[in-house]
Every structure is written in structure tokens, then in C-alpha cells.
Coordinates of C-alpha atoms in Angstrom, one line a residue:
Chain A
M1144 CA -17.6 -28.8 -17.6
C1145 CA -14.1 -29.9 -17.3
D1146 CA -14.1 -33.7 -17.6
T1147 CA -10.8 -33.9 -15.5
C1148 CA -11.8 -32.1 -12.3
G1149 CA -15.4 -31.4 -12.9
C1150 CA -15.2 -27.6 -12.5
S1151 CA -16.9 -25.5 -15.1
S1152 CA -14.7 -24.2 -17.9
E1153 CA -17.0 -23.2 -20.6
S1154 CA -14.8 -20.8 -22.1
G1155 CA -11.5 -20.9 -20.1
A1156 CA -8.2 -22.1 -21.5
V1157 CA -6.4 -25.1 -19.9
L1158 CA -2.8 -25.9 -19.7
R1159 CA -1.5 -29.4 -20.2
K1160 CA 1.8 -31.2 -20.1
P1161 CA 2.8 -34.1 -22.5
G1162 CA 3.1 -37.5 -20.7
D1163 CA 1.3 -36.2 -17.6
T1164 CA -2.4 -36.8 -18.1
G1165 CA -3.3 -35.7 -14.6
Y1166 CA -1.9 -32.3 -14.9
H1167 CA -4.2 -29.5 -15.9
V1168 CA -4.5 -25.8 -14.9
H1169 CA -7.3 -23.6 -15.7
V1170 CA -6.5 -20.1 -16.9
G1171 CA -8.4 -17.3 -15.6
E1172 CA -11.3 -18.9 -13.9
H1173 CA -10.1 -18.5 -10.4
D1174 CA -8.9 -15.0 -10.9
H1175 CA -12.6 -14.1 -11.5
D1176 CA -14.0 -16.1 -8.7
H1177 CA -12.0 -14.4 -6.0
E1178 CA -12.5 -10.9 -7.0
G1179 CA -15.8 -10.8 -5.1
H1180 CA -17.8 -9.5 -7.8
G1181 CA -19.2 -12.5 -9.5
R1182 CA -22.2 -12.2 -11.6
N1183 CA -24.8 -13.4 -8.9
H1184 CA -23.5 -11.0 -6.5
H1185 CA -24.6 -8.2 -8.7
H1186 CA -28.1 -9.5 -8.7
D1187 CA -28.4 -9.8 -4.9
H1188 CA -27.0 -6.4 -4.5
D1189 CA -29.2 -4.9 -7.0
H1190 CA -32.6 -6.1 -5.6
D1191 CA -32.0 -4.1 -2.4
H1192 CA -31.9 -1.0 -4.3
L1193 CA -34.4 -1.4 -7.1
H1194 CA -37.2 0.4 -5.6
H1195 CA -35.1 3.6 -5.4
H1196 CA -35.1 3.8 -9.2
H1197 CA -34.7 7.3 -10.5
D1198 CA -34.7 8.1 -14.2
G1199 CA -32.7 11.2 -14.5
G1200 CA -31.1 10.0 -17.9
G1201 CA -28.0 8.6 -16.2
R1202 CA -24.5 10.0 -15.5
K1203 CA -21.9 9.9 -18.2
I1204 CA -18.4 8.6 -17.3
V1205 CA -15.5 9.3 -19.6
M1206 CA -13.2 6.2 -19.9
E1207 CA -11.0 6.6 -22.9
Q1208 CA -9.3 3.3 -22.4
D1209 CA -8.3 0.7 -24.9
V1210 CA -10.7 -2.2 -25.0
L1211 CA -7.7 -4.5 -24.9
L1212 CA -6.1 -2.5 -22.0
K1213 CA -6.1 -5.5 -19.6
N1214 CA -4.4 -7.8 -22.1
N1215 CA -2.0 -5.2 -22.9
L1216 CA -1.0 -4.6 -19.3
I1217 CA -0.5 -8.3 -18.8
A1218 CA 1.5 -8.4 -21.9
E1219 CA 3.7 -5.7 -20.6
R1220 CA 4.2 -7.5 -17.3
N1221 CA 5.3 -10.6 -19.4
R1222 CA 7.5 -8.5 -21.5
G1223 CA 9.2 -7.0 -18.5
Y1224 CA 9.7 -10.4 -17.0
F1225 CA 11.4 -11.7 -20.2
E1226 CA 13.5 -8.6 -20.5
A1227 CA 14.8 -8.8 -16.9
R1228 CA 15.7 -12.4 -17.4
N1229 CA 17.1 -12.0 -20.9
I1230 CA 14.6 -14.3 -22.3
L1231 CA 13.9 -13.8 -26.1
A1232 CA 10.1 -14.6 -26.6
L1233 CA 8.9 -15.2 -30.2
N1234 CA 5.3 -15.4 -31.2
F1235 CA 4.9 -17.8 -34.1
L1236 CA 1.6 -17.2 -36.2
S1237 CA 0.1 -18.7 -39.2
S1238 CA -2.8 -20.5 -40.6
P1239 CA -3.2 -24.2 -39.7
G1240 CA -0.9 -26.5 -41.6
S1241 CA 1.8 -24.0 -42.7
G1242 CA 4.4 -25.9 -40.7
K1243 CA 4.8 -24.0 -37.4
T1244 CA 5.5 -27.0 -35.3
S1245 CA 7.7 -28.7 -37.9
L1246 CA 9.7 -25.5 -38.2
L1247 CA 10.3 -25.5 -34.5
E1248 CA 11.2 -29.2 -34.6
K1249 CA 13.9 -28.3 -37.1
T1250 CA 15.3 -25.2 -35.6
I1251 CA 15.2 -26.1 -31.9
P1252 CA 17.9 -28.8 -32.0
V1253 CA 20.3 -26.3 -33.7
L1254 CA 19.4 -23.5 -31.4
L1255 CA 19.9 -25.7 -28.3
R1256 CA 23.7 -25.6 -29.0
H1257 CA 23.5 -21.8 -28.2
F1258 CA 20.9 -21.5 -25.3
A1259 CA 18.1 -23.2 -23.6
V1260 CA 14.7 -23.3 -25.4
A1261 CA 11.3 -23.6 -24.0
V1262 CA 8.0 -23.7 -26.0
I1263 CA 4.3 -22.8 -25.4
E1264 CA 2.0 -24.5 -27.7
G1265 CA -1.4 -23.2 -28.4
D1266 CA -4.3 -25.2 -29.9
Q1267 CA -7.9 -25.5 -29.4
Q1268 CA -7.7 -29.2 -28.4
T1269 CA -5.0 -32.0 -28.0
T1270 CA -1.5 -32.1 -26.8
N1271 CA -0.3 -33.5 -30.2
D1272 CA 2.0 -30.5 -31.0
A1273 CA 3.3 -30.3 -27.3
D1274 CA 4.1 -34.1 -27.6
R1275 CA 6.2 -33.4 -30.7
I1276 CA 8.1 -30.8 -28.9
H1277 CA 8.5 -32.8 -25.8
A1278 CA 10.2 -35.5 -27.9
L1279 CA 13.0 -33.0 -28.5
G1280 CA 13.6 -32.9 -24.8
V1281 CA 12.7 -29.2 -24.2
P1282 CA 10.2 -28.0 -21.6
V1283 CA 6.7 -27.4 -23.2
I1284 CA 3.3 -26.4 -22.0
Q1285 CA 0.2 -26.9 -24.1
V1286 CA -2.5 -24.4 -23.7
N1287 CA -5.8 -25.8 -24.9
T1288 CA -7.9 -22.6 -25.7
G1289 CA -11.3 -24.7 -26.0
S1290 CA -13.4 -22.5 -28.1
G1291 CA -10.9 -19.7 -28.2
C1292 CA -9.3 -18.8 -31.5
H1293 CA -6.1 -17.2 -30.1
L1294 CA -3.7 -17.1 -27.3
D1295 CA -4.0 -14.1 -24.9
A1296 CA -1.4 -12.5 -22.5
L1297 CA -3.0 -14.1 -19.5
M1298 CA -2.6 -17.6 -20.9
V1299 CA 1.1 -17.0 -21.6
N1300 CA 1.5 -15.5 -18.1
R1301 CA 0.0 -18.5 -16.4
A1302 CA 2.0 -21.0 -18.8
V1303 CA 5.2 -19.2 -18.0
R1304 CA 4.5 -19.6 -14.2
E1305 CA 4.2 -23.4 -14.7
M1306 CA 7.6 -23.6 -16.4
E1307 CA 11.1 -23.2 -15.1
L1308 CA 12.5 -20.9 -17.8
K1309 CA 16.2 -20.2 -17.7
D1310 CA 18.0 -16.9 -17.8
N1311 CA 19.4 -15.9 -21.4
S1312 CA 17.1 -18.5 -23.1
L1313 CA 14.6 -18.7 -25.9
L1314 CA 10.8 -19.1 -25.5
C1315 CA 9.0 -20.0 -28.6
I1316 CA 5.2 -19.4 -28.4
E1317 CA 3.3 -21.2 -31.1
N1318 CA -0.1 -19.5 -31.5
V1319 CA -3.4 -21.1 -32.3
G1320 CA -3.4 -21.7 -36.2
N1321 CA -5.3 -18.6 -37.4
L1322 CA -4.4 -15.6 -39.4
V1323 CA -7.1 -13.3 -38.0
C1324 CA -7.6 -13.2 -34.3
P1325 CA -4.0 -13.7 -32.9
A1326 CA -2.9 -10.5 -34.7
M1327 CA -4.8 -8.4 -32.0
F1328 CA -3.4 -9.9 -28.9
D1329 CA 0.0 -8.8 -27.6
L1330 CA 1.5 -11.7 -25.6
G1331 CA 4.5 -9.7 -24.5
E1332 CA 6.7 -11.2 -27.2
A1333 CA 9.8 -9.5 -28.6
K1334 CA 8.9 -10.1 -32.2
K1335 CA 5.9 -11.7 -34.0
I1336 CA 6.9 -14.2 -36.8
V1337 CA 4.3 -15.0 -39.4
I1338 CA 4.6 -18.2 -41.5
I1339 CA 3.0 -18.7 -44.8
S1340 CA 3.5 -21.8 -47.1
T1341 CA 3.7 -22.2 -50.8
T1342 CA 0.6 -24.5 -50.8
E1343 CA -1.5 -21.4 -49.7
G1344 CA -2.3 -18.5 -52.1
D1345 CA 0.4 -15.9 -52.8
D1346 CA -2.2 -13.2 -52.1
K1347 CA -2.6 -14.3 -48.4
P1348 CA -0.9 -11.1 -47.2
L1349 CA -3.6 -9.0 -48.9
K1350 CA -6.4 -11.3 -47.6
Y1351 CA -5.2 -11.1 -44.0
P1352 CA -3.3 -7.8 -44.0
A1353 CA -3.7 -7.2 -40.2
M1354 CA -1.6 -10.1 -39.3
F1355 CA 1.1 -9.3 -41.9
H1356 CA 1.0 -5.6 -40.8
E1357 CA 1.6 -6.7 -37.2
A1358 CA 4.4 -9.2 -37.9
D1359 CA 8.1 -8.3 -37.8
I1360 CA 9.3 -11.3 -39.8
C1361 CA 7.7 -13.4 -42.5
I1362 CA 8.9 -17.0 -43.2
L1363 CA 7.8 -18.6 -46.5
N1364 CA 7.8 -22.4 -45.9
K1365 CA 7.6 -25.4 -48.2
T1366 CA 9.8 -24.0 -50.9
D1367 CA 10.6 -27.5 -51.8
L1368 CA 7.1 -27.7 -53.4
L1369 CA 7.4 -24.6 -55.6
P1370 CA 7.8 -26.9 -58.9
Y1371 CA 4.4 -28.4 -58.1
V1372 CA 2.3 -25.4 -57.1
D1373 CA 1.0 -22.3 -58.6
F1374 CA 2.6 -19.9 -56.3
S1375 CA 4.8 -16.9 -57.1
V1376 CA 7.5 -16.3 -54.3
S1377 CA 8.1 -12.7 -55.9
R1378 CA 4.4 -11.9 -56.0
C1379 CA 3.8 -13.2 -52.3
R1380 CA 6.8 -11.3 -51.2
E1381 CA 5.6 -8.0 -53.0
N1382 CA 2.2 -8.5 -51.4
A1383 CA 3.6 -8.9 -47.9
L1384 CA 5.8 -5.8 -48.3
R1385 CA 2.8 -3.7 -49.6
V1386 CA 0.9 -4.4 -46.3
N1387 CA 4.1 -3.9 -44.2
C1388 CA 7.2 -2.3 -45.8
H1389 CA 9.3 -3.2 -42.6
L1390 CA 8.6 -6.9 -42.7
E1391 CA 11.8 -9.1 -42.9
W1392 CA 11.5 -11.9 -45.4
F1393 CA 12.9 -15.6 -45.2
E1394 CA 12.4 -18.4 -47.5
V1395 CA 12.8 -21.8 -46.1
S1396 CA 12.0 -25.5 -46.6
V1397 CA 11.5 -27.5 -43.4
K1398 CA 11.6 -30.6 -45.5
T1399 CA 15.0 -30.1 -47.2
G1400 CA 16.6 -27.6 -44.8
S1401 CA 16.9 -25.0 -47.6
G1402 CA 17.2 -21.4 -46.2
F1403 CA 17.6 -22.5 -42.5
D1404 CA 21.1 -21.0 -41.9
A1405 CA 19.9 -17.6 -42.6
L1406 CA 16.8 -17.9 -40.3
V1407 CA 19.0 -19.5 -37.4
D1408 CA 21.5 -16.7 -37.7
R1409 CA 18.7 -14.1 -37.5
I1410 CA 17.4 -15.8 -34.4
L1411 CA 20.7 -15.9 -32.9
K1412 CA 21.3 -12.2 -33.5
M1413 CA 18.0 -11.4 -32.0
A1414 CA 19.0 -13.3 -28.8
D1415 CA 22.3 -11.3 -28.8
H1416 CA 20.6 -8.0 -28.9
N1417 CA 17.8 -8.9 -26.6
Chain B
M1169 CA -14.8 -15.3 -33.3
H1170 CA -12.5 -12.9 -31.5
E1171 CA -15.4 -10.5 -31.2
M1172 CA -16.7 -12.7 -28.4
S1173 CA -13.6 -12.5 -26.3
I1174 CA -13.5 -8.7 -27.1
A1175 CA -17.1 -8.3 -26.1
L1176 CA -16.2 -10.0 -22.6
S1177 CA -13.3 -7.6 -22.3
I1178 CA -15.7 -4.6 -22.8
V1179 CA -18.0 -6.0 -20.3
E1180 CA -15.3 -6.6 -17.7
A1181 CA -14.0 -3.2 -18.1
V1182 CA -17.2 -1.3 -18.1
E1183 CA -18.5 -3.4 -15.2
S1184 CA -15.5 -2.9 -12.9
R1185 CA -15.5 0.7 -13.4
A1186 CA -19.3 0.9 -12.9
L1187 CA -19.1 -0.8 -9.6
E1188 CA -16.4 1.7 -8.5
E1189 CA -18.8 4.6 -9.5
G1190 CA -21.7 2.9 -7.5
A1191 CA -23.7 2.2 -10.6
R1192 CA -27.0 0.1 -10.5
K1193 CA -26.9 -0.3 -14.3
V1194 CA -25.0 0.6 -17.3
S1195 CA -27.4 2.0 -19.9
A1196 CA -25.1 3.1 -22.8
I1197 CA -21.5 2.5 -23.9
D1198 CA -19.7 4.6 -26.4
L1199 CA -17.0 2.8 -28.5
L1200 CA -14.5 4.2 -30.9
V1201 CA -13.7 1.5 -33.7
G1202 CA -11.2 2.4 -36.4
R1203 CA -11.8 0.8 -39.8
L1204 CA -8.4 -0.9 -39.7
S1205 CA -8.8 -2.4 -36.2
G1206 CA -10.0 -5.7 -37.3
I1207 CA -13.4 -5.3 -35.5
E1208 CA -16.7 -5.9 -37.1
P1209 CA -19.2 -3.7 -35.4
E1210 CA -22.2 -5.9 -36.3
S1211 CA -20.6 -9.0 -34.9
L1212 CA -19.3 -7.2 -31.9
I1213 CA -23.0 -5.8 -31.1
F1214 CA -24.2 -9.4 -31.6
C1215 CA -21.7 -10.9 -29.2
F1216 CA -22.0 -8.0 -26.7
S1217 CA -25.7 -9.1 -26.0
A1218 CA -24.7 -12.4 -25.1
A1219 CA -21.5 -11.3 -23.1
S1220 CA -23.4 -8.8 -21.1
N1221 CA -26.2 -11.2 -20.1
G1222 CA -26.6 -11.1 -16.4
T1223 CA -24.1 -8.2 -15.8
L1224 CA -24.6 -4.6 -15.0
A1225 CA -24.2 -4.0 -18.8
E1226 CA -27.0 -6.1 -19.8
G1227 CA -29.2 -4.1 -22.1
A1228 CA -26.9 -1.4 -22.6
V1229 CA -26.8 0.4 -25.9
L1230 CA -23.6 0.0 -27.8
A1231 CA -22.9 3.3 -29.7
I1232 CA -20.0 2.7 -32.1
E1233 CA -18.3 5.6 -33.8
E1234 CA -16.3 4.3 -36.7
R1235 CA -13.1 6.2 -37.7
E1236 CA -11.7 6.2 -41.2
G1237 CA -8.1 5.1 -41.7
M1238 CA -5.4 7.8 -42.6
G1239 CA -2.1 7.1 -44.1
E1240 CA 1.1 9.1 -44.7
C1241 CA 3.5 8.3 -47.5
L1242 CA 6.9 7.7 -46.0
D1243 CA 8.5 8.9 -49.4
C1244 CA 6.6 12.0 -50.3
G1245 CA 4.8 12.9 -47.0
K1246 CA 1.4 13.0 -48.5
K1247 CA -1.4 12.2 -46.1
F1248 CA -4.6 10.4 -47.6
P1249 CA -7.5 8.2 -46.5
V1250 CA -6.7 4.4 -46.6
S1251 CA -9.3 1.5 -46.3
F1252 CA -6.6 -1.3 -46.1
Y1253 CA -3.1 -1.8 -44.9
Y1254 CA -1.9 -2.1 -48.5
A1255 CA -2.5 1.3 -49.5
Q1256 CA -0.6 3.0 -52.3
C1257 CA 0.2 6.8 -52.2
P1258 CA -2.1 8.7 -54.7
G1259 CA 0.8 11.2 -55.0
C1260 CA 4.0 9.4 -56.0
G1261 CA 2.7 5.7 -56.1
S1262 CA 4.9 4.5 -53.1
M1263 CA 3.8 1.5 -51.1
R1264 CA 5.7 2.7 -48.0
I1265 CA 2.9 3.9 -46.0
A1266 CA 2.6 4.7 -42.2
I1267 CA -0.9 4.5 -40.8
L1268 CA -1.8 7.6 -38.9
S1269 CA -5.3 6.6 -37.8
G1270 CA -8.0 3.9 -38.2
E1271 CA -6.4 1.4 -35.7
E1272 CA -8.3 2.7 -32.7
F1273 CA -10.3 0.5 -30.5
Q1274 CA -11.3 2.4 -27.3
I1275 CA -14.2 2.5 -24.8
Q1276 CA -14.8 6.4 -24.9
S1277 CA -17.4 6.6 -22.2
M1278 CA -20.5 4.9 -20.6
T1279 CA -23.6 6.1 -19.1
I1280 CA -24.6 4.7 -15.7
E1281 CA -27.8 4.7 -13.6
E1282 CA -26.8 5.2 -10.1
E1283 CA -28.1 3.7 -7.0
G1284 CA -31.1 5.8 -5.5
E1285 CA -30.7 8.3 -2.9

């Protein structure tokens, strides 16, 4: 049960805003309730007909549809909205602790000289990351996924409706820290950016190939720590390219700012071509 | 645990179609799961039984057809089976591989029991 409004939200995601403790919006729940085929409804309906049971083996219905069709359709709606308004949407993915939020904190002030930026933060709980982005003075919505391990297109759709995105702007979507599940869910972004840090293993692209296969850009972060860790940049890069030969590769240190110019240039170029 | 949200997507898709068809119950669902799709059939079956509880698909048999991955070398054009995204061409040793199949994740069909005449 939601402890703010008392409604049931066992699995649904919740949107929050930093500095506004009363604000929360449930994703999805109301869409289900109003469709008129809630679960209890089936039971009531079924009982009237149970005595007419026949056992002819049933009828086969060909569906041939993607399991994630619904997510993909909503993602395409998001994509169309972003394209129509010339909003560059980037989906940032990584394991927890690789520096996604710090990377955004470092790049957003530079990017703000060129266009407006807004952020959607995904985490199971807390508005900690959204608070950090809020401190930069850019619009941010926190999506708390509860037990969920990834953002989906509906969460992004709802979050975007709660924001006043500007035309010709950048939307950074920071996914839940997880190298597995978020790879499967299209959000409507223009590019997926996976971040890995030198404190992780350089074989991570091989261990989590689906994520690296899906990504367009890979950023290696924390290069300032290379003298202290057993991490081979060339081996990691080679592993990443084995999984996805089209992957673009960047090396940065959020701490020292090393490598940032190339990354910022790339984002500006993407925004130009968007 | 993305298998849980995926199991819920399957239940939702199957149930809405079953209602359109006037079904009383969904007795079987045929899925096609590629080996590169990131889906573990066993945990999907486990999650499905929980996700379908109290729906038209409760108790439905999940029949999962797994499809092998096939890759094509972008350098020499050779086609060969792949079990991971980081395949190497057995012909020329290139790592530049396009995935031809194995990423499928589809609901192929379902079997429904209809309302009595």
C-alpha cells in the first residue's frame, strides 16, 4: 500500500519531485482500473457460464506478436513525441555505482550553454539522485520503480507528461542501476549509452553481453583510478567491441574531467542531427 | 527479476485477446524464445504461474519453443550458429558478426476454451 495516499501500489512505479514531498503520481495503476476488465470482473462473468462447459479441446488462436509489443508501441509514441519537438532523448545505463549521476552532474552545466536539459531519474527507492540533479537547477522527475528492476516506456511516458519539456532540448533518462533487465525495454530514446567504470571487471561486456549489444555508445568512467586497479582499458574495449562492433567508445574521468570534451562534442553533434 | 514483468505482459496480452474472442479460459500459450533474448524459460514459467493467478490464463500450459542463435560474418559472409553475442566467425576469425536469429521473443498462439453455446 502506498503510504502517501493509501492506494494499493504493490508493484506500480511512483513519480516524485525533489523538494515536493506531497507530490506523487502512480504509473499504470489507473490505466488498468478504468479499462473495465479488472480481475474480479472475470470471476463474476465466469460463474454465469461455468455450467455450459464443453471439452472440445479448445480453439487455437494465432497471435504472432512480440511479448513486449505494448512497451514497444508506447516507446514509439515517446519517440515520435521527441522527434516532433526535436528533443534528444538519451538512455543512460550501467550497474549501480559506475557514476551515471556524477556524469550527468558534470556534463549538464556544460550542455546547458547550448540547450535546455531535463532529467528522468530511475531508482527503486529515494529521490537522492533527483535531489542532486535538482541542485543543478534543471527540471527532474524521479521514478521510483519499487520492486521493479528497470524503467519501461510507460513510466517515461507518464514522467514526460509531468514535465514541461522545451523544444530543441536534451532529455537524459538515467535508468535503474542494472546491467541486465533495462537492456530489454525500449523507452523511445534516440541512443542508449552504457557506462562502465574501472573499478568493475574489464570482462563486464562479456558477462552482460545483451546490454553492450543493445548500446550505441560505451563510456568508461573513473579512468583516474587506473593506476590503482587491475583493469585493462584495451582488454575492456576489445571485449565491448566483440559484443558489438558498432559501439562507440569514450574514456572519461568524472573526477578530473579528463576525456569530457570529446563526450560533450559527441552529444552536441547528436543534438544537431536529431 | 525482469521475468516477472514479462510474465505480466504475457498475461495482459493473452487475456485482452482472449476476452475479444469470448474465451472462458486460456488453456495453453505457445511462446517462441530465442537463446539470445535474455529470457530464462524456467524462471519465466515460475513467474507466469504467479502472474496469471486469478486471470483467464490461470493454469494455462506455457509451451516454450527455444530458437538457436544464428550469426552472419560481416567480413566473409559465412553463416554459423552462435550462443552468445560475442561470437567469432569460424571461417575467417572476424568478430564483426550480425545476429540473424535468436533474439525472438513472441507469443505464437494460444488455445482458448470458449463460453458454452
